[in-house]
mmCIF file with all atom_site columns, C-alpha atoms in Angstrom:
data_model
loop_
_atom_site.group_PDB
_atom_site.id
_atom_site.type_symbol
_atom_site.label_atom_id
_atom_site.label_alt_id
_atom_site.label_comp_id
_atom_site.label_asym_id
_atom_site.label_entity_id
_atom_site.label_seq_id
_atom_site.pdbx_PDB_ins_code
_atom_site.Cartn_x
_atom_site.Cartn_y
_atom_site.Cartn_z
_atom_site.occupancy
_atom_site.B_iso_or_equiv
_atom_site.pdbx_formal_charge
_atom_site.auth_seq_id
_atom_site.auth_comp_id
_atom_site.auth_asym_id
_atom_site.auth_atom_id
_atom_site.pdbx_PDB_model_num
ATOM 1  C CA . MET A 1 1  ? 93.872 85.847  28.066 1.00 72.00 ? 168 MET A CA 1
ATOM 2  C CA . GLU A 1 2  ? 91.969 87.891  25.509 1.00 87.00 ? 169 GLU A CA 1
ATOM 3  C CA . LYS A 1 3  ? 92.792 91.519  24.716 1.00 91.00 ? 170 LYS A CA 1
ATOM 4  C CA . GLU A 1 4  ? 90.572 94.115  23.120 1.00 91.00 ? 171 GLU A CA 1
ATOM 5  C CA . ILE A 1 5  ? 91.573 97.628  22.100 1.00 94.00 ? 172 ILE A CA 1
ATOM 6  C CA . ILE A 1 6  ? 88.835 100.251 22.292 1.00 94.00 ? 173 ILE A CA 1
ATOM 7  C CA . LEU A 1 7  ? 88.469 104.001 21.950 1.00 96.00 ? 174 LEU A CA 1
ATOM 8  C CA . SER A 1 8  ? 86.736 105.664 24.864 1.00 96.00 ? 175 SER A CA 1
ATOM 9  C CA . ALA A 1 9  ? 85.437 109.205 25.325 1.00 96.00 ? 176 ALA A CA 1
ATOM 10 C CA . GLY A 1 10 ? 85.549 110.944 28.662 1.00 96.00 ? 177 GLY A CA 1
ATOM 11 C CA . ILE A 1 11 ? 83.277 113.968 28.715 1.00 96.00 ? 178 ILE A CA 1
ATOM 12 C CA . ASP A 1 12 ? 83.356 116.294 31.710 1.00 97.00 ? 179 ASP A CA 1
ATOM 13 C CA . ILE A 1 13 ? 80.428 118.717 31.761 1.00 96.00 ? 180 ILE A CA 1
ATOM 14 C CA . GLY A 1 14 ? 80.481 120.879 34.847 1.00 93.00 ? 181 GLY A CA 1
ATOM 15 C CA . THR A 1 15 ? 78.724 124.036 35.902 1.00 89.00 ? 182 THR A CA 1
ATOM 16 C CA . THR A 1 16 ? 81.864 126.033 35.058 1.00 95.00 ? 183 THR A CA 1
ATOM 17 C CA . THR A 1 17 ? 83.889 124.111 32.470 1.00 97.00 ? 184 THR A CA 1
ATOM 18 C CA . THR A 1 18 ? 83.471 121.381 29.860 1.00 97.00 ? 185 THR A CA 1
ATOM 19 C CA . HIS A 1 19 ? 86.079 119.261 28.062 1.00 96.00 ? 186 HIS A CA 1
ATOM 20 C CA . LEU A 1 20 ? 86.562 115.972 26.223 1.00 97.00 ? 187 LEU A CA 1
ATOM 21 C CA . VAL A 1 21 ? 89.296 113.326 26.303 1.00 97.00 ? 188 VAL A CA 1
ATOM 22 C CA . ILE A 1 22 ? 89.614 110.433 23.831 1.00 97.00 ? 189 ILE A CA 1
ATOM 23 C CA . SER A 1 23 ? 91.613 107.467 25.115 1.00 97.00 ? 190 SER A CA 1
ATOM 24 C CA . ARG A 1 24 ? 92.762 104.173 23.648 1.00 96.00 ? 191 ARG A CA 1
ATOM 25 C CA . LEU A 1 25 ? 92.298 101.407 26.192 1.00 96.00 ? 192 LEU A CA 1
ATOM 26 C CA . VAL A 1 26 ? 93.644 97.870  26.137 1.00 96.00 ? 193 VAL A CA 1
ATOM 27 C CA . ILE A 1 27 ? 91.210 95.613  27.990 1.00 94.00 ? 194 ILE A CA 1
ATOM 28 C CA . SER A 1 28 ? 92.475 92.218  29.160 1.00 93.00 ? 195 SER A CA 1
ATOM 29 C CA . VAL A 1 29 ? 89.888 89.558  29.881 1.00 88.00 ? 196 VAL A CA 1
ATOM 30 C CA . SER A 1 30 ? 90.896 86.442  31.779 1.00 87.00 ? 197 SER A CA 1
ATOM 31 C CA . ARG A 1 31 ? 88.627 83.446  31.806 1.00 82.00 ? 198 ARG A CA 1
ATOM 32 C CA . GLY A 1 32 ? 88.803 80.327  33.884 1.00 77.00 ? 199 GLY A CA 1
ATOM 33 C CA . PHE A 1 33 ? 86.777 77.158  34.220 1.00 79.00 ? 200 PHE A CA 1
ATOM 34 C CA . GLY A 1 34 ? 83.857 77.820  36.558 1.00 82.00 ? 201 GLY A CA 1
ATOM 35 C CA . VAL A 1 35 ? 85.019 81.366  37.249 1.00 83.00 ? 202 VAL A CA 1
ATOM 36 C CA . PRO A 1 36 ? 83.335 84.490  35.894 1.00 87.00 ? 203 PRO A CA 1
ATOM 37 C CA . PRO A 1 37 ? 85.461 86.427  33.384 1.00 85.00 ? 204 PRO A CA 1
ATOM 38 C CA . GLN A 1 38 ? 87.491 89.283  34.828 1.00 89.00 ? 205 GLN A CA 1
ATOM 39 C CA . ALA A 1 39 ? 88.269 92.374  32.793 1.00 89.00 ? 206 ALA A CA 1
ATOM 40 C CA . GLU A 1 40 ? 90.892 94.960  33.600 1.00 93.00 ? 207 GLU A CA 1
ATOM 41 C CA . ILE A 1 41 ? 92.491 97.906  31.852 1.00 93.00 ? 208 ILE A CA 1
ATOM 42 C CA . ALA A 1 42 ? 95.959 96.698  30.872 1.00 93.00 ? 209 ALA A CA 1
ATOM 43 C CA . ALA A 1 43 ? 97.087 99.929  29.196 1.00 95.00 ? 210 ALA A CA 1
ATOM 44 C CA . LYS A 1 44 ? 95.731 103.364 28.403 1.00 96.00 ? 211 LYS A CA 1
ATOM 45 C CA . GLU A 1 45 ? 96.817 106.214 26.180 1.00 97.00 ? 212 GLU A CA 1
ATOM 46 C CA . ILE A 1 46 ? 95.286 109.655 25.741 1.00 97.00 ? 213 ILE A CA 1
ATOM 47 C CA . VAL A 1 47 ? 94.981 110.216 21.991 1.00 96.00 ? 214 VAL A CA 1
ATOM 48 C CA . TYR A 1 48 ? 93.140 113.556 22.066 1.00 97.00 ? 215 TYR A CA 1
ATOM 49 C CA . GLN A 1 49 ? 92.364 116.184 24.654 1.00 98.00 ? 216 GLN A CA 1
ATOM 50 C CA . SER A 1 50 ? 90.144 119.153 23.855 1.00 97.00 ? 217 SER A CA 1
ATOM 51 C CA . PRO A 1 51 ? 90.653 122.647 25.135 1.00 97.00 ? 218 PRO A CA 1
ATOM 52 C CA . VAL A 1 52 ? 88.696 123.507 28.259 1.00 98.00 ? 219 VAL A CA 1
ATOM 53 C CA . TYR A 1 53 ? 85.534 125.472 27.475 1.00 97.00 ? 220 TYR A CA 1
ATOM 54 C CA . PHE A 1 54 ? 83.386 127.574 29.751 1.00 97.00 ? 221 PHE A CA 1
ATOM 55 C CA . THR A 1 55 ? 80.165 125.590 30.020 1.00 97.00 ? 222 THR A CA 1
ATOM 56 C CA . PRO A 1 56 ? 77.415 127.418 28.126 1.00 97.00 ? 223 PRO A CA 1
ATOM 57 C CA . LEU A 1 57 ? 74.523 128.305 30.390 1.00 96.00 ? 224 LEU A CA 1
ATOM 58 C CA . LEU A 1 58 ? 70.965 129.431 29.819 1.00 96.00 ? 225 LEU A CA 1
ATOM 59 C CA . GLU A 1 59 ? 69.728 132.687 31.330 1.00 95.00 ? 226 GLU A CA 1
ATOM 60 C CA . ASN A 1 60 ? 68.264 130.806 34.306 1.00 96.00 ? 227 ASN A CA 1
ATOM 61 C CA . GLY A 1 61 ? 71.674 129.196 35.042 1.00 92.00 ? 228 GLY A CA 1
ATOM 62 C CA . ASP A 1 62 ? 70.878 125.735 33.666 1.00 95.00 ? 229 ASP A CA 1
ATOM 63 C CA . ILE A 1 63 ? 73.420 124.074 31.370 1.00 96.00 ? 230 ILE A CA 1
ATOM 64 C CA . ASN A 1 64 ? 72.635 124.720 27.701 1.00 97.00 ? 231 ASN A CA 1
ATOM 65 C CA . GLY A 1 65 ? 72.543 121.125 26.448 1.00 96.00 ? 232 GLY A CA 1
ATOM 66 C CA . ALA A 1 66 ? 72.278 122.079 22.778 1.00 97.00 ? 233 ALA A CA 1
ATOM 67 C CA . LYS A 1 67 ? 75.423 124.220 22.916 1.00 97.00 ? 234 LYS A CA 1
ATOM 68 C CA . VAL A 1 68 ? 77.297 121.575 24.910 1.00 97.00 ? 235 VAL A CA 1
ATOM 69 C CA . ALA A 1 69 ? 76.346 119.041 22.203 1.00 96.00 ? 236 ALA A CA 1
ATOM 70 C CA . GLN A 1 70 ? 77.805 121.388 19.583 1.00 97.00 ? 237 GLN A CA 1
ATOM 71 C CA . ILE A 1 71 ? 81.075 121.579 21.534 1.00 97.00 ? 238 ILE A CA 1
ATOM 72 C CA . ILE A 1 72 ? 81.251 117.784 21.805 1.00 96.00 ? 239 ILE A CA 1
ATOM 73 C CA . GLN A 1 73 ? 80.529 117.298 18.079 1.00 96.00 ? 240 GLN A CA 1
ATOM 74 C CA . LYS A 1 74 ? 83.186 119.885 17.200 1.00 96.00 ? 241 LYS A CA 1
ATOM 75 C CA . GLU A 1 75 ? 85.746 118.095 19.362 1.00 97.00 ? 242 GLU A CA 1
ATOM 76 C CA . TYR A 1 76 ? 84.866 114.659 17.968 1.00 96.00 ? 243 TYR A CA 1
ATOM 77 C CA . ALA A 1 77 ? 85.580 116.110 14.512 1.00 97.00 ? 244 ALA A CA 1
ATOM 78 C CA . ALA A 1 78 ? 88.866 117.656 15.712 1.00 97.00 ? 245 ALA A CA 1
ATOM 79 C CA . ALA A 1 79 ? 89.871 114.263 17.143 1.00 96.00 ? 246 ALA A CA 1
ATOM 80 C CA . GLY A 1 80 ? 88.927 112.514 13.901 1.00 96.00 ? 247 GLY A CA 1
ATOM 81 C CA . VAL A 1 81 ? 86.455 110.155 15.565 1.00 95.00 ? 248 VAL A CA 1
ATOM 82 C CA . THR A 1 82 ? 82.728 109.506 15.349 1.00 93.00 ? 249 THR A CA 1
ATOM 83 C CA . LYS A 1 83 ? 80.377 108.092 17.963 1.00 89.00 ? 250 LYS A CA 1
ATOM 84 C CA . ALA A 1 84 ? 80.478 104.790 16.058 1.00 93.00 ? 251 ALA A CA 1
ATOM 85 C CA . ASP A 1 85 ? 84.256 104.583 16.688 1.00 93.00 ? 252 ASP A CA 1
ATOM 86 C CA . LEU A 1 86 ? 83.733 104.636 20.457 1.00 93.00 ? 253 LEU A CA 1
ATOM 87 C CA . LYS A 1 87 ? 82.812 101.804 22.803 1.00 87.00 ? 254 LYS A CA 1
#
């Protein structure tokens, strides 16, 4: 059985609130002769959780994507991770 440890970002962007969670996941992959590989999450740990933000909206009520991107970048920096660190 193979194991891989990855960092994962969960980003929740809603019409009211937005937040980010960084997790460390241990993925176990089992392989067998003539059987497709099966992957499962063997362990998980939250390593960073951002504060909850009010989702920035445009005047017409649409989500302001540019401001949400700024929030996400700020929280990546606070967590000490970059996009390249994530899988």
